[in-house]
Short mmCIF file of C-alpha atoms and ligand atoms in Angstrom, two decimals:
data_model
loop_
_atom_site.label_atom_id
_atom_site.label_comp_id
_atom_site.label_asym_id
_atom_site.label_seq_id
_atom_site.Cartn_x
_atom_site.Cartn_y
_atom_site.Cartn_z
CA MET A 202 0.03 -0.07 -0.02
CA SER A 203 1.27 3.34 -0.86
CA ASP A 204 1.49 6.10 1.99
CA ALA A 205 -1.19 8.02 0.33
CA ALA A 206 -3.67 5.22 0.99
CA ARG A 207 -2.76 4.97 4.58
CA THR A 208 -3.12 8.79 5.18
CA PRO A 209 -6.50 9.32 6.61
CA VAL A 210 -9.08 11.57 5.06
CA ARG A 211 -7.61 13.90 2.78
CA PRO A 212 -9.54 16.59 0.96
CA ALA A 213 -10.96 15.08 -2.24
CA GLU A 214 -8.72 16.41 -5.14
CA PRO A 215 -11.09 15.92 -8.18
CA ALA A 216 -7.97 16.06 -10.61
CA ALA A 217 -5.83 13.38 -8.45
CA PHE A 218 -6.18 9.84 -9.71
CA ASP A 219 -7.09 7.26 -7.01
CA VAL A 220 -4.91 4.38 -7.70
CA GLU A 221 -6.15 2.56 -4.55
CA THR A 222 -9.58 2.46 -5.64
CA MET A 223 -8.55 1.70 -9.09
CA ARG A 224 -6.63 -1.43 -7.49
CA ARG A 225 -9.73 -2.87 -6.32
CA GLU A 226 -11.06 -3.48 -9.49
CA PHE A 227 -8.54 -5.81 -10.59
CA PRO A 228 -8.69 -8.87 -8.17
CA VAL A 229 -5.41 -10.28 -9.10
CA LEU A 230 -3.47 -7.38 -7.66
CA ALA A 231 -4.50 -8.61 -4.08
CA ARG A 232 -2.69 -11.78 -4.21
CA ARG A 233 0.79 -12.51 -2.93
CA VAL A 234 3.80 -13.99 -4.37
CA HIS A 235 6.43 -15.79 -2.54
CA GLY A 236 5.03 -14.25 0.56
CA HIS A 237 5.08 -10.56 -0.72
CA PRO A 238 2.41 -8.32 -2.01
CA LEU A 239 2.39 -8.92 -5.89
CA ALA A 240 3.95 -5.93 -7.76
CA TYR A 241 2.72 -6.49 -11.51
CA LEU A 242 5.26 -4.69 -13.61
CA ASP A 243 4.93 -6.91 -16.79
CA ASN A 244 1.92 -4.93 -18.40
CA GLY A 245 3.89 -4.46 -21.86
CA ALA A 246 3.62 -8.44 -22.17
CA SER A 247 0.06 -8.62 -20.90
CA SER A 248 -2.09 -6.72 -18.51
CA GLN A 249 -4.57 -7.84 -15.97
CA ALA A 250 -8.01 -7.86 -16.33
CA PRO A 251 -10.75 -5.78 -14.03
CA ARG A 252 -13.70 -7.27 -12.40
CA ARG A 253 -15.91 -5.95 -15.11
CA VAL A 254 -14.16 -7.76 -17.98
CA ILE A 255 -13.93 -11.11 -15.83
CA GLU A 256 -17.83 -10.51 -15.12
CA ALA A 257 -18.70 -10.02 -18.52
CA VAL A 258 -16.71 -13.20 -19.71
CA ASP A 259 -18.47 -15.27 -16.80
CA ASP A 260 -21.84 -13.81 -17.68
CA TYR A 261 -21.32 -14.85 -21.61
CA ALA A 262 -20.40 -18.28 -20.57
CA ARG A 263 -23.11 -18.92 -17.98
CA SER A 264 -25.98 -17.39 -19.80
CA HIS A 265 -25.64 -16.59 -23.53
CA HIS A 266 -23.02 -18.73 -25.38
CA ALA A 267 -23.82 -19.98 -28.77
CA ASN A 268 -22.27 -19.84 -32.14
CA VAL A 269 -22.64 -16.25 -33.57
CA HIS A 270 -24.43 -15.31 -37.32
CA ARG A 271 -26.04 -18.73 -37.68
CA GLY A 272 -28.86 -19.28 -35.37
CA VAL A 273 -32.41 -17.83 -35.33
CA HIS A 274 -32.74 -18.99 -31.65
CA THR A 275 -32.44 -16.80 -28.61
CA LEU A 276 -29.01 -17.52 -27.53
CA SER A 277 -27.39 -17.45 -30.90
CA GLU A 278 -29.06 -14.05 -31.16
CA GLU A 279 -27.66 -12.75 -27.91
CA ALA A 280 -24.05 -14.07 -28.68
CA THR A 281 -24.22 -12.14 -32.04
CA ALA A 282 -25.35 -8.98 -30.27
CA ARG A 283 -22.66 -9.20 -27.79
CA TYR A 284 -19.97 -9.93 -30.40
CA GLU A 285 -21.31 -7.51 -32.82
CA GLY A 286 -21.58 -5.00 -29.88
CA ALA A 287 -17.89 -5.48 -29.13
CA ARG A 288 -17.05 -4.55 -32.69
CA ASP A 289 -19.04 -1.34 -32.39
CA ARG A 290 -16.99 -0.49 -29.28
CA VAL A 291 -13.70 -1.15 -31.02
CA ALA A 292 -14.82 1.11 -33.88
CA ARG A 293 -15.84 3.92 -31.67
CA TRP A 294 -12.67 3.61 -29.53
CA LEU A 295 -10.54 3.93 -32.50
CA ASN A 296 -12.65 6.50 -34.10
CA ALA A 297 -12.90 4.30 -37.40
CA ALA A 298 -15.49 5.78 -39.77
CA SER A 299 -17.46 2.53 -39.70
CA ARG A 300 -17.77 -0.75 -37.98
CA THR A 301 -17.07 -2.59 -41.05
CA GLU A 302 -13.35 -1.37 -40.87
CA ILE A 303 -13.06 -3.57 -37.80
CA VAL A 304 -11.77 -7.09 -38.19
CA PHE A 305 -11.44 -9.19 -35.24
CA THR A 306 -8.12 -11.29 -35.19
CA ARG A 307 -6.27 -13.18 -32.56
CA GLY A 308 -4.30 -10.02 -31.81
CA THR A 309 -1.47 -7.80 -33.31
CA THR A 310 0.33 -10.54 -34.92
CA GLU A 311 -2.48 -11.95 -36.70
CA ALA A 312 -3.52 -8.47 -37.80
CA VAL A 313 -0.04 -7.86 -39.35
CA ASN A 314 0.07 -11.17 -41.13
CA LEU A 315 -3.52 -10.61 -42.56
CA VAL A 316 -2.33 -7.28 -43.95
CA ALA A 317 0.97 -8.68 -45.36
CA GLN A 318 -0.58 -11.61 -46.87
CA SER A 319 -3.94 -10.04 -48.15
CA TYR A 320 -2.81 -6.68 -48.98
CA ALA A 321 0.80 -6.74 -49.78
CA ARG A 322 1.45 -10.10 -51.39
CA PRO A 323 -0.78 -9.66 -54.39
CA GLN A 324 0.51 -6.06 -54.91
CA LEU A 325 4.36 -6.45 -54.50
CA ARG A 326 6.46 -7.13 -57.37
CA ALA A 327 10.35 -7.97 -57.39
CA GLY A 328 12.31 -4.83 -56.59
CA ASP A 329 9.32 -3.19 -54.76
CA GLU A 330 10.23 -2.34 -51.22
CA VAL A 331 8.47 -2.62 -47.57
CA LEU A 332 10.00 -0.06 -45.27
CA ILE A 333 9.86 -0.91 -41.35
CA THR A 334 11.99 0.74 -38.62
CA HIS A 335 14.81 -0.90 -36.50
CA LEU A 336 12.32 -0.67 -33.47
CA GLU A 337 9.86 -3.31 -34.53
CA HIS A 338 8.45 -5.94 -32.53
CA HIS A 339 9.08 -9.37 -34.29
CA ALA A 340 5.34 -9.39 -35.28
CA ASN A 341 6.00 -6.26 -37.41
CA ILE A 342 9.10 -7.81 -38.93
CA VAL A 343 8.72 -11.39 -39.68
CA PRO A 344 5.43 -11.14 -41.73
CA TRP A 345 6.99 -8.61 -43.98
CA GLN A 346 10.08 -11.01 -44.31
CA MET A 347 7.85 -13.80 -45.32
CA VAL A 348 6.04 -11.63 -47.97
CA CYS A 349 9.36 -10.22 -49.35
CA GLU A 350 10.51 -13.82 -49.85
CA GLN A 351 7.15 -14.78 -51.53
CA THR A 352 7.26 -11.86 -54.07
CA GLY A 353 10.89 -11.07 -54.38
CA ALA A 354 10.47 -7.56 -52.68
CA LYS A 355 12.96 -6.12 -50.37
CA LEU A 356 12.84 -5.22 -46.65
CA VAL A 357 14.08 -1.91 -46.02
CA VAL A 358 14.75 -0.91 -42.34
CA ALA A 359 15.10 2.53 -41.07
CA PRO A 360 17.79 3.23 -38.49
CA ILE A 361 17.46 4.37 -34.68
CA ASP A 362 20.10 6.37 -32.53
CA GLU A 363 21.42 5.71 -29.12
CA ARG A 364 18.70 7.10 -27.53
CA GLY A 365 16.30 4.46 -29.23
CA GLU A 366 14.82 7.29 -31.27
CA LEU A 367 13.90 7.42 -35.03
CA ASP A 368 15.11 10.44 -37.06
CA PRO A 369 11.82 10.99 -39.19
CA ASP A 370 14.03 12.83 -42.00
CA ALA A 371 15.97 9.50 -42.19
CA VAL A 372 12.73 7.58 -42.52
CA GLU A 373 11.54 9.65 -45.02
CA ALA A 374 14.72 9.63 -47.19
CA LEU A 375 14.08 5.87 -47.45
CA MET A 376 10.51 6.36 -48.88
CA GLY A 377 11.64 5.84 -52.61
CA PRO A 378 9.70 5.17 -55.92
CA ARG A 379 9.45 1.58 -55.22
CA THR A 380 8.23 1.56 -51.43
CA ARG A 381 4.72 0.10 -51.33
CA VAL A 382 4.22 -0.48 -47.64
CA PHE A 383 5.35 1.32 -44.59
CA ALA A 384 4.97 -0.38 -41.28
CA CYS A 385 5.92 0.87 -37.89
CA ALA A 386 5.25 0.84 -34.23
CA HIS A 387 3.31 3.41 -32.58
CA VAL A 388 5.23 2.74 -29.33
CA SER A 389 8.44 0.54 -28.97
CA ASN A 390 7.73 -2.51 -26.71
CA ALA A 391 11.33 -2.93 -26.17
CA LEU A 392 12.35 0.83 -25.24
CA GLY A 393 8.97 2.76 -24.86
CA THR A 394 9.99 5.10 -27.73
CA VAL A 395 6.82 6.90 -28.98
CA LEU A 396 7.41 7.21 -32.75
CA PRO A 397 6.58 10.07 -34.87
CA VAL A 398 3.74 8.12 -36.48
CA GLU A 399 1.47 11.26 -37.22
CA ARG A 400 4.37 12.80 -39.54
CA LEU A 401 5.58 9.61 -40.77
CA VAL A 402 2.05 8.27 -41.89
CA ALA A 403 1.34 11.61 -43.46
CA SER A 404 4.59 11.40 -45.46
CA ALA A 405 4.03 7.93 -46.54
CA ARG A 406 0.51 8.72 -47.64
CA ALA A 407 1.91 11.67 -49.67
CA ARG A 408 3.93 9.31 -51.50
CA GLY A 409 1.15 6.84 -52.09
CA ILE A 410 2.69 4.35 -49.97
CA ALA A 411 0.44 2.01 -47.89
CA THR A 412 0.75 2.51 -44.07
CA LEU A 413 0.28 -0.02 -41.12
CA VAL A 414 0.92 1.02 -37.67
CA ASP A 415 1.21 -1.58 -34.94
CA GLY A 416 -0.52 -0.17 -31.78
CA ALA A 417 -0.18 -3.04 -29.21
CA GLN A 418 1.66 -0.74 -26.85
CA ALA A 419 0.04 2.56 -27.88
CA VAL A 420 -3.53 1.67 -27.14
CA PRO A 421 -3.40 0.81 -23.53
CA HIS A 422 -1.58 4.24 -22.75
CA GLY A 423 -3.81 6.80 -24.62
CA ALA A 424 -6.48 7.51 -26.82
CA VAL A 425 -5.90 6.33 -30.64
CA ASP A 426 -7.68 8.25 -33.40
CA VAL A 427 -7.19 6.36 -36.48
CA ARG A 428 -8.91 8.95 -38.80
CA ALA A 429 -6.74 11.67 -37.20
CA LEU A 430 -3.60 9.55 -37.79
CA GLY A 431 -4.55 8.74 -41.28
CA CYS A 432 -3.02 5.32 -41.50
CA ASP A 433 -4.41 2.71 -43.60
CA PHE A 434 -4.34 -0.16 -41.08
CA TYR A 435 -3.93 -0.33 -37.33
CA ALA A 436 -3.38 -3.15 -35.31
CA PHE A 437 -3.68 -3.92 -31.64
CA SER A 438 -4.20 -6.87 -29.11
CA GLY A 439 -6.71 -7.15 -26.34
CA HIS A 440 -4.65 -8.67 -23.69
CA LYS A 441 -2.45 -5.75 -23.32
CA MET A 442 -5.26 -3.38 -22.71
CA TYR A 443 -7.28 -4.91 -19.98
CA ALA A 444 -9.13 -7.66 -21.83
CA PRO A 445 -8.63 -11.65 -22.48
CA THR A 446 -5.80 -13.19 -24.65
CA GLY A 447 -6.58 -14.43 -28.17
CA ILE A 448 -8.62 -11.32 -29.43
CA GLY A 449 -7.52 -8.19 -30.90
CA ALA A 450 -8.28 -6.12 -34.15
CA LEU A 451 -7.28 -4.89 -37.45
CA TYR A 452 -8.52 -1.54 -38.30
CA GLY A 453 -8.37 -1.22 -42.02
CA ARG A 454 -9.39 1.71 -44.06
CA GLU A 455 -12.60 0.45 -46.05
CA SER A 456 -11.39 1.30 -49.45
CA MET A 457 -8.36 -0.79 -48.80
CA LEU A 458 -10.20 -3.81 -47.19
CA GLU A 459 -12.90 -3.88 -50.15
CA ARG A 460 -9.95 -4.40 -52.54
CA MET A 461 -8.17 -7.07 -50.62
CA PRO A 462 -8.93 -10.59 -51.20
CA PRO A 463 -10.05 -13.07 -48.19
CA TRP A 464 -7.05 -14.39 -46.26
CA GLN A 465 -8.30 -17.49 -44.94
CA GLY A 466 -11.19 -19.51 -46.15
CA GLY A 467 -14.20 -21.18 -44.44
CA GLY A 468 -17.35 -20.57 -42.75
CA ASP A 469 -18.72 -17.10 -42.23
CA MET A 470 -16.64 -15.31 -44.69
CA ILE A 471 -18.83 -16.57 -47.49
CA LEU A 472 -21.97 -15.88 -49.16
CA THR A 473 -22.54 -18.83 -51.39
CA VAL A 474 -20.23 -21.78 -52.04
CA SER A 475 -20.46 -24.22 -54.86
CA PHE A 476 -17.61 -26.33 -56.18
CA GLU A 477 -17.26 -24.15 -59.03
CA ARG A 478 -17.21 -20.73 -57.49
CA THR A 479 -17.45 -19.12 -54.05
CA THR A 480 -18.69 -15.69 -53.38
CA TYR A 481 -17.51 -13.59 -50.53
CA ASN A 482 -19.11 -12.00 -47.58
CA ALA A 483 -19.25 -8.31 -46.99
CA LEU A 484 -17.03 -6.40 -44.77
CA PRO A 485 -15.72 -7.31 -42.12
CA TYR A 486 -16.71 -11.01 -42.28
CA LYS A 487 -14.64 -11.40 -45.51
CA PHE A 488 -11.79 -11.60 -43.18
CA GLU A 489 -13.25 -13.67 -40.43
CA ALA A 490 -13.28 -17.27 -41.13
CA GLY A 491 -14.60 -19.67 -38.93
CA THR A 492 -16.19 -19.40 -35.77
CA PRO A 493 -14.48 -16.45 -34.06
CA ASN A 494 -13.40 -15.57 -30.46
CA ILE A 495 -16.64 -14.67 -29.19
CA VAL A 496 -15.97 -14.71 -25.48
CA GLY A 497 -12.73 -12.89 -26.24
CA ALA A 498 -14.76 -10.05 -27.96
CA VAL A 499 -17.09 -10.14 -25.28
CA GLY A 500 -14.18 -9.30 -22.88
CA LEU A 501 -12.54 -6.70 -25.19
CA GLY A 502 -15.93 -4.86 -25.33
CA ALA A 503 -16.16 -5.04 -21.61
CA ALA A 504 -12.65 -3.47 -21.33
CA ILE A 505 -13.35 -0.91 -23.64
CA ASP A 506 -16.66 -0.02 -21.38
CA PHE A 507 -14.22 -0.08 -18.41
CA LEU A 508 -11.92 2.42 -20.04
CA GLY A 509 -14.65 4.58 -21.05
CA SER A 510 -15.84 4.60 -17.38
CA ILE A 511 -12.81 5.72 -15.60
CA ASP A 512 -10.86 9.08 -15.63
CA LEU A 513 -8.70 8.14 -18.52
CA ARG A 514 -6.78 11.53 -18.52
CA GLY A 515 -5.91 11.03 -14.76
CA ALA A 516 -4.97 7.53 -15.56
CA HIS A 517 -2.41 8.25 -18.31
CA ALA A 518 -0.97 11.28 -16.14
CA HIS A 519 -0.58 8.64 -13.32
CA GLU A 520 1.29 6.47 -15.90
CA ALA A 521 3.42 9.26 -17.09
CA ALA A 522 4.32 10.02 -13.48
CA LEU A 523 5.13 6.38 -12.79
CA LEU A 524 7.61 6.60 -15.61
CA GLU A 525 9.10 9.43 -14.45
CA HIS A 526 9.46 7.91 -10.75
CA ALA A 527 11.13 4.76 -12.22
CA HIS A 528 13.79 6.70 -14.11
CA ALA A 529 14.58 8.55 -10.76
CA ALA A 530 14.40 5.55 -8.69
CA LEU A 531 16.72 3.35 -11.00
CA ALA A 532 19.24 6.19 -12.13
CA PRO A 533 21.39 6.31 -8.90
CA ILE A 534 21.66 2.44 -8.76
CA PRO A 535 25.58 1.86 -9.60
CA GLY A 536 26.11 -0.14 -12.97
CA LEU A 537 22.52 0.33 -13.99
CA ARG A 538 22.26 1.68 -17.50
CA LEU A 539 18.76 2.59 -19.03
CA ILE A 540 18.30 1.28 -22.63
CA GLY A 541 15.99 3.68 -24.32
CA THR A 542 16.21 7.25 -23.38
CA ALA A 543 14.01 8.67 -26.02
CA ARG A 544 12.41 12.03 -25.45
CA ARG A 545 8.95 11.05 -26.05
CA LYS A 546 8.55 7.46 -24.02
CA LEU A 547 5.59 5.68 -22.82
CA GLY A 548 4.75 3.09 -20.20
CA LEU A 549 8.16 1.17 -19.56
CA VAL A 550 12.01 1.13 -18.58
CA SER A 551 14.45 -1.10 -20.07
CA PHE A 552 17.66 -1.61 -18.32
CA VAL A 553 20.83 -3.68 -17.70
CA VAL A 554 22.83 -4.02 -14.61
CA ASP A 555 26.57 -4.58 -14.73
CA GLY A 556 27.67 -7.92 -13.83
CA VAL A 557 24.17 -9.22 -13.31
CA HIS A 558 22.53 -11.13 -16.28
CA PRO A 559 18.80 -10.00 -16.72
CA HIS A 560 17.49 -13.33 -16.11
CA ASP A 561 19.10 -13.71 -12.76
CA LEU A 562 17.62 -10.16 -12.09
CA GLY A 563 14.24 -11.58 -12.86
CA THR A 564 14.53 -14.25 -10.69
CA VAL A 565 15.58 -12.21 -7.74
CA LEU A 566 12.74 -9.70 -8.35
CA ASP A 567 10.22 -12.59 -8.50
CA GLN A 568 11.46 -13.82 -5.06
CA ASP A 569 10.44 -10.41 -3.97
CA GLY A 570 7.08 -10.67 -5.49
CA ILE A 571 7.94 -8.31 -8.42
CA ALA A 572 6.90 -9.47 -11.80
CA ILE A 573 8.99 -7.73 -14.60
CA ARG A 574 10.04 -9.10 -18.17
CA THR A 575 13.73 -10.12 -18.95
CA GLY A 576 14.91 -11.18 -22.44
CA HIS A 577 15.10 -9.80 -25.89
CA HIS A 578 11.18 -8.72 -25.76
CA CYS A 579 10.65 -10.25 -29.31
CA ALA A 580 12.84 -7.48 -30.51
CA MET A 581 16.04 -9.06 -31.23
CA PRO A 582 17.43 -6.30 -33.72
CA VAL A 583 17.02 -3.73 -31.08
CA MET A 584 19.03 -5.77 -28.61
CA ASP A 585 21.85 -6.14 -31.31
CA PHE A 586 21.79 -2.51 -31.77
CA PHE A 587 22.53 -1.78 -28.02
CA GLY A 588 25.07 -4.72 -28.11
CA ILE A 589 23.32 -6.74 -25.40
CA PRO A 590 21.65 -10.19 -25.54
CA ALA A 591 18.56 -8.91 -23.29
CA THR A 592 17.39 -6.38 -20.84
CA ALA A 593 15.06 -6.27 -17.84
CA ARG A 594 11.99 -4.52 -18.61
CA ALA A 595 9.35 -2.94 -15.98
CA SER A 596 6.13 -1.76 -17.59
CA PHE A 597 3.32 0.03 -16.11
CA ALA A 598 -0.23 0.11 -16.03
CA PHE A 599 -2.53 2.81 -14.28
CA TYR A 600 -3.01 0.38 -11.40
CA ASN A 601 0.78 0.50 -10.55
CA THR A 602 1.94 2.40 -7.57
CA PHE A 603 4.84 4.60 -6.61
CA ASP A 604 5.57 2.16 -3.64
CA GLU A 605 5.93 -0.87 -6.13
CA ILE A 606 8.60 1.26 -8.11
CA ASP A 607 10.47 1.80 -4.90
CA ARG A 608 10.20 -1.99 -4.31
CA LEU A 609 11.73 -2.48 -7.61
CA ALA A 610 14.59 -0.22 -7.04
CA VAL A 611 15.47 -1.93 -3.85
CA SER A 612 15.19 -5.40 -5.26
CA VAL A 613 17.43 -4.48 -8.21
CA GLU A 614 19.93 -3.28 -5.75
CA ARG A 615 19.67 -6.32 -3.83
CA ALA A 616 20.40 -8.54 -7.08
CA ARG A 617 23.20 -6.12 -7.85
CA ARG A 618 24.82 -6.98 -4.55
CA LEU A 619 23.95 -10.70 -4.82
CA PHE A 620 25.32 -11.19 -8.41
CA GLY A 621 27.32 -8.00 -9.39
CA GLY A 622 29.59 -8.04 -6.33
CA ASP A 623 31.16 -4.71 -5.86
CA VAL A 624 30.65 -3.28 -9.37
CA GLY A 625 30.10 0.42 -9.04
C1 LIG B 1294 3.04 -7.57 -27.95
C2 LIG B 1294 3.50 -7.09 -29.17
C3 LIG B 1294 2.91 -7.47 -30.43
C4 LIG B 1294 2.31 -8.61 -30.52
O1 LIG B 1294 1.15 -8.65 -29.80
P1 LIG B 1294 0.40 -10.29 -29.70
O2 LIG B 1294 -0.72 -10.01 -28.97
O3 LIG B 1294 1.47 -11.25 -29.23
O4 LIG B 1294 -0.21 -10.40 -31.12
C5 LIG B 1294 3.30 -6.76 -31.54
N1 LIG B 1294 3.89 -5.40 -31.55
C6 LIG B 1294 4.18 -5.01 -30.08
C7 LIG B 1294 4.61 -3.62 -30.25
C8 LIG B 1294 4.00 -5.55 -28.94
O5 LIG B 1294 4.20 -5.01 -27.90
#
């Protein structure tokens, strides 16, 4: 518990974000790990679900489950209403022009693969280029490598600097006459860098280049407006924004989705099937073959309702304060090096400690009840750039506290003494 929670009756400050009240909405945060209160600082990998999401999933399973779009019976209609209601919520949440622009996927990874295979593959010719950045998650690298292999196109990678920032001039210089697709993260999962996507998307569009933004780390930390951004595609995952795993969405500009062929074949994506010819269903169903993750969509819809019901501005201000506090708390630790010091940063700190392998660090922290991520964070090229195999990453949600970050710093110092000897 933070000191603030122990202080009796303070005058209400409407502007202040009440983290202790927020924490009570997330049942798992009350548990203990190895005898310590859980400090969950691995939100960049997957965030925890609030009661509202858990209850929506439970209610669906108890009372409404059936397959969607097929039956005329009551349960099927209720399931369909909930599934399609979730699509409406995603469309509003991203400010899409229409609900038909929202395709449910398993998550960001599947969304990027869909665009690579359905949009890029039919378009790309040998010698064409796909431009990405050095900061990408493997989910926004490998699908493009695969489609380049399939078509003879070339993968071009925009460089980053020592801060983990991207120079927009350098990216624009790589947008050439053969560039067909520009794909980049909105926020880097390895470093927290906020990329200048507004400018880069506008530059790409002005050159007739299709744009995809990987929003997996952005959607949990702020409002995203795909129309203001102007991108053709935007991908995100539910489980990083307080919803269940196995559900996410692809936003696609309608004019783009219309021209794209289906990606997978099966039920729900068809209008008519004969052995001679199959005609495809309308958007977005053309891209949703087979029985979808109905319960996941219900949970995602509930997560959006939850986010719509809280003081989001206060929540995001609290997250920014947590990040600042984490930098201040970790910086004095001898031998600790922050990896990623971009001026615009969100949600996480990546670091290494001299003489302590990130994996050992993670193990010591776990003994103290602190959950962080250690490894390459599915961004091996970023690790290569900094000449390290791995980092420790603490990533924040609005339910984290300053107290948890202080515990992180104490525990890192303990690990340093255990493994790092007298370094520093
Ligand atoms: C987590 C993540 C992904 C992959 O998301 P999945 O939910 O595993 O599909 C892609 N990009 C970024 C930036 C991520 O953080």
